Structures are given as structure tokens and as C-alpha cells.
Amino acid sequence: MKKSKMSKGLFTSNSDSWETPQYFFDKLNEEFNFDVDVCATPENAKCRRFITKEQNGLSLSWEMYCALVRVSGGRVWMNPPYGREIGKWVKKAYEEGRKSGITVVGLLPARTDTKWFHDYIYGKAEIRFIKGRLRFVDGKNSAPFPSMVVIWGGKRPEQPL
């Protein structure tokens, strides 16, 4: 059966970047007080300190970026590209979250059937599924996928979003 243009558009995008809505980030920032945004552009950065695509956040120590702000520990915000590289970002978040005092909070598509979900999130991080669909910045419609907030590192009580 051939997919119509309409249904195909619901599951694909010309971009793998989905900018976090400011109100949504602000709510999480109240709780975590983030030090660095590790997947940003100068136009969409959510924190004063941020890492761009050109700087390659996958190859840098996020802990080091936090150390520029805090004596110990750190709070990292991550809304990675949602394309083929997402598994690498989730693995990096898991690894950084295992470092002493580092908390990594990621906004991710709720793809519970993926290898990266089972290898680096399920049973290894706090998961907050988002009720309904997020409307990302510049999005005319809600996202064509469910989303979740994943927290590696520090422990907190479960809170619905």
C-alpha cells in the first residue's frame, strides 16, 4: 500500500532539529538550574554556556563545561538532533551522567523500541513521559511523535509534566 503525501509528512521531517519550546525549558530549568546546553546554535541556545554542532559535543567533556560554572557537579540540558545520530547522544548522556555530581536532562522522542532506549535509558535513568504532543518552536502543528524527558545522574521523585 502506497503512503499518501499527507501520511508520509506525519512521520518525516526535513530537519532533525526540534527546538525546545521556551516555556517547557523554563519549567525544567526551575528544577535543575542548568549550566550548559550541549546541542545548540547561537540562535536557539537555552543556556548562557552552550556547545554548537561545530564544537562537536560528542567529543567534549560536558563535566568540564559545567566546571566553568560550578566548583563540583553540574547540570546539563540536551535536546539532541533526532536523526540517525541520536543513539550516540543518548550514550554520551548516559556516560556523562555516571560522572560524580553530573546531572544530564534530555528531551527525546519516546521511542521505547530502540536499542538506545534499552541500552542507555530503561532501568538506568529517570523517565518522564510527556502527556500529549509537544509543539516545538516554529512548529505549526504538534510533534508527530510522543516525547519524554530523561534524567541521568541525580535522583529525584517522579513528577508528571
mmCIF file of C-alpha atoms in Angstrom:
data_model
loop_
_atom_site.group_PDB
_atom_site.id
_atom_site.type_symbol
_atom_site.label_atom_id
_atom_site.label_comp_id
_atom_site.label_asym_id
_atom_site.label_seq_id
_atom_site.Cartn_x
_atom_site.Cartn_y
_atom_site.Cartn_z
ATOM 1 C CA MET A 1 0.000 0.000 0.000
ATOM 2 C CA LYS A 2 1.396 3.371 -1.020
ATOM 3 C CA LYS A 3 1.542 6.141 1.610
ATOM 4 C CA SER A 4 -0.117 9.380 0.717
ATOM 5 C CA LYS A 5 1.869 12.620 0.900
ATOM 6 C CA MET A 6 -0.237 13.606 3.907
ATOM 7 C CA SER A 7 0.528 10.499 5.984
ATOM 8 C CA LYS A 8 4.193 10.477 4.949
ATOM 9 C CA GLY A 9 4.537 14.036 6.263
ATOM 10 C CA LEU A 10 3.377 12.952 9.699
ATOM 11 C CA PHE A 11 6.407 10.714 10.207
ATOM 12 C CA THR A 12 9.251 12.531 8.498
ATOM 13 C CA SER A 13 10.920 15.904 8.620
ATOM 14 C CA ASN A 14 13.328 17.877 6.507
ATOM 15 C CA SER A 15 15.263 18.577 9.698
ATOM 16 C CA ASP A 16 16.474 16.529 12.642
ATOM 17 C CA SER A 17 16.444 19.604 14.911
ATOM 18 C CA TRP A 18 13.389 20.319 17.025
ATOM 19 C CA GLU A 19 13.879 23.485 19.094
ATOM 20 C CA THR A 20 12.643 23.205 22.660
ATOM 21 C CA PRO A 21 9.683 25.460 23.497
ATOM 22 C CA GLN A 22 10.873 28.147 25.936
ATOM 23 C CA TYR A 23 8.026 27.589 28.428
ATOM 24 C CA PHE A 24 8.889 23.893 28.571
ATOM 25 C CA PHE A 25 12.599 24.558 29.126
ATOM 26 C CA ASP A 26 11.837 27.224 31.760
ATOM 27 C CA LYS A 27 9.820 24.725 33.805
ATOM 28 C CA LEU A 28 12.699 22.236 33.818
ATOM 29 C CA ASN A 29 15.281 24.959 34.408
ATOM 30 C CA GLU A 30 13.419 26.000 37.577
ATOM 31 C CA GLU A 31 14.003 22.488 38.886
ATOM 32 C CA PHE A 32 17.547 21.849 37.623
ATOM 33 C CA ASN A 33 19.220 25.260 37.118
ATOM 34 C CA PHE A 34 21.140 24.184 34.005
ATOM 35 C CA ASP A 35 24.776 25.151 33.397
ATOM 36 C CA VAL A 36 25.228 24.198 29.748
ATOM 37 C CA ASP A 37 23.170 23.364 26.646
ATOM 38 C CA VAL A 38 25.170 20.711 24.786
ATOM 39 C CA CYS A 39 23.233 20.724 21.473
ATOM 40 C CA ALA A 40 22.698 24.329 20.485
ATOM 41 C CA THR A 41 23.126 27.072 17.974
ATOM 42 C CA PRO A 42 23.674 30.691 18.984
ATOM 43 C CA GLU A 43 20.053 31.330 17.908
ATOM 44 C CA ASN A 44 18.382 28.571 19.947
ATOM 45 C CA ALA A 45 20.695 28.084 22.968
ATOM 46 C CA LYS A 46 18.777 27.708 26.206
ATOM 47 C CA CYS A 47 21.762 28.366 28.497
ATOM 48 C CA ARG A 48 24.397 31.083 28.601
ATOM 49 C CA ARG A 49 27.054 28.416 28.048
ATOM 50 C CA PHE A 50 26.409 26.132 25.102
ATOM 51 C CA ILE A 51 28.107 23.738 22.700
ATOM 52 C CA THR A 52 27.466 24.026 18.959
ATOM 53 C CA LYS A 53 27.467 21.382 16.249
ATOM 54 C CA GLU A 54 30.822 22.714 15.022
ATOM 55 C CA GLN A 55 32.317 22.238 18.507
ATOM 56 C CA ASN A 56 31.033 18.629 18.498
ATOM 57 C CA GLY A 57 29.532 17.967 21.905
ATOM 58 C CA LEU A 58 30.016 14.238 21.435
ATOM 59 C CA SER A 59 33.799 14.676 21.651
ATOM 60 C CA LEU A 60 33.901 17.127 24.586
ATOM 61 C CA SER A 61 33.673 16.658 28.344
ATOM 62 C CA TRP A 62 30.355 18.096 29.496
ATOM 63 C CA GLU A 63 31.684 17.941 33.044
ATOM 64 C CA MET A 64 34.445 20.368 32.031
ATOM 65 C CA TYR A 65 31.887 22.870 30.696
ATOM 66 C CA CYS A 66 29.973 22.643 33.984
ATOM 67 C CA ALA A 67 33.196 23.162 35.960
ATOM 68 C CA LEU A 68 33.436 26.639 34.428
ATOM 69 C CA VAL A 69 30.290 27.498 36.418
ATOM 70 C CA ARG A 70 30.320 25.231 39.489
ATOM 71 C CA VAL A 71 33.036 24.050 41.854
ATOM 72 C CA SER A 72 31.731 20.486 41.596
ATOM 73 C CA GLY A 73 28.992 18.685 39.746
ATOM 74 C CA GLY A 74 26.909 20.242 37.041
ATOM 75 C CA ARG A 75 23.549 20.331 35.280
ATOM 76 C CA VAL A 76 23.372 19.669 31.553
ATOM 77 C CA TRP A 77 20.489 20.320 29.128
ATOM 78 C CA MET A 78 20.350 18.175 25.977
ATOM 79 C CA ASN A 79 17.847 18.297 23.117
ATOM 80 C CA PRO A 80 19.880 16.407 20.506
ATOM 81 C CA PRO A 81 19.349 16.072 16.763
ATOM 82 C CA TYR A 82 16.650 13.417 16.338
ATOM 83 C CA GLY A 83 18.189 11.772 13.252
ATOM 84 C CA ARG A 84 20.480 8.782 12.911
ATOM 85 C CA GLU A 85 22.973 10.185 15.431
ATOM 86 C CA ILE A 86 20.534 10.242 18.346
ATOM 87 C CA GLY A 87 21.834 6.954 19.750
ATOM 88 C CA LYS A 88 25.321 8.472 20.085
ATOM 89 C CA TRP A 89 23.909 11.434 22.010
ATOM 90 C CA VAL A 90 21.925 9.168 24.348
ATOM 91 C CA LYS A 91 25.025 7.054 25.013
ATOM 92 C CA LYS A 92 27.079 10.195 25.720
ATOM 93 C CA ALA A 93 24.386 11.495 28.121
ATOM 94 C CA TYR A 94 24.395 8.154 29.942
ATOM 95 C CA GLU A 95 28.204 8.226 30.251
ATOM 96 C CA GLU A 96 28.326 11.859 31.416
ATOM 97 C CA GLY A 97 25.501 11.211 33.904
ATOM 98 C CA ARG A 98 27.588 8.483 35.525
ATOM 99 C CA LYS A 99 30.252 11.030 36.466
ATOM 100 C CA SER A 100 30.193 12.241 40.063
ATOM 101 C CA GLY A 101 27.725 15.068 40.588
ATOM 102 C CA ILE A 102 26.706 15.467 36.925
ATOM 103 C CA THR A 103 23.002 15.521 36.055
ATOM 104 C CA VAL A 104 22.035 15.309 32.384
ATOM 105 C CA VAL A 105 18.461 16.078 31.355
ATOM 106 C CA GLY A 106 17.449 15.183 27.815
ATOM 107 C CA LEU A 107 14.344 15.903 25.763
ATOM 108 C CA LEU A 108 13.907 12.914 23.461
ATOM 109 C CA PRO A 109 11.355 11.234 21.249
ATOM 110 C CA ALA A 110 9.701 8.419 23.240
ATOM 111 C CA ARG A 111 10.993 5.603 21.068
ATOM 112 C CA THR A 112 10.868 2.761 23.551
ATOM 113 C CA ASP A 113 11.509 0.150 20.857
ATOM 114 C CA THR A 114 15.024 1.372 20.041
ATOM 115 C CA LYS A 115 18.368 -0.115 21.027
ATOM 116 C CA TRP A 116 19.470 3.192 22.580
ATOM 117 C CA PHE A 117 16.386 3.290 24.812
ATOM 118 C CA HIS A 118 17.091 -0.175 26.198
ATOM 119 C CA ASP A 119 20.885 0.186 26.416
ATOM 120 C CA TYR A 120 21.125 3.654 27.994
ATOM 121 C CA ILE A 121 17.755 4.703 29.432
ATOM 122 C CA TYR A 122 15.496 1.874 30.592
ATOM 123 C CA GLY A 123 16.476 0.962 34.167
ATOM 124 C CA LYS A 124 19.402 3.407 34.025
ATOM 125 C CA ALA A 125 17.687 6.801 34.190
ATOM 126 C CA GLU A 126 14.544 8.517 35.381
ATOM 127 C CA ILE A 127 11.945 8.746 32.607
ATOM 128 C CA ARG A 128 9.136 11.312 32.494
ATOM 129 C CA PHE A 129 6.753 10.663 29.640
ATOM 130 C CA ILE A 130 5.102 13.839 28.383
ATOM 131 C CA LYS A 131 1.336 13.785 28.220
ATOM 132 C CA GLY A 132 0.192 14.765 24.729
ATOM 133 C CA ARG A 133 2.478 16.013 21.981
ATOM 134 C CA LEU A 134 4.883 18.932 22.289
ATOM 135 C CA ARG A 135 4.599 21.842 19.911
ATOM 136 C CA PHE A 136 8.222 22.616 19.107
ATOM 137 C CA VAL A 137 9.372 26.154 18.259
ATOM 138 C CA ASP A 138 8.426 27.154 14.705
ATOM 139 C CA GLY A 139 6.145 24.130 14.552
ATOM 140 C CA LYS A 140 2.741 24.802 13.067
ATOM 141 C CA ASN A 141 1.466 21.540 14.499
ATOM 142 C CA SER A 142 2.339 19.332 17.416
ATOM 143 C CA ALA A 143 5.236 16.911 17.012
ATOM 144 C CA PRO A 144 4.427 13.776 15.007
ATOM 145 C CA PHE A 145 5.816 11.664 17.872
ATOM 146 C CA PRO A 146 5.469 11.374 21.660
ATOM 147 C CA SER A 147 8.279 12.834 23.778
ATOM 148 C CA MET A 148 9.950 12.103 27.091
ATOM 149 C CA VAL A 149 12.337 13.804 29.466
ATOM 150 C CA VAL A 150 15.167 11.539 30.602
ATOM 151 C CA ILE A 151 17.322 12.298 33.640
ATOM 152 C CA TRP A 152 20.688 10.662 34.162
ATOM 153 C CA GLY A 153 22.575 11.239 37.396
ATOM 154 C CA GLY A 154 20.940 12.766 40.479
ATOM 155 C CA LYS A 155 17.810 11.093 41.867
ATOM 156 C CA ARG A 156 14.508 12.945 42.140
ATOM 157 C CA PRO A 157 10.928 11.932 42.799
ATOM 158 C CA GLU A 158 8.860 11.191 39.698
ATOM 159 C CA GLN A 159 6.956 14.268 38.550
ATOM 160 C CA PRO A 160 4.421 14.362 35.720
ATOM 161 C CA LEU A 161 4.872 17.028 33.024
#
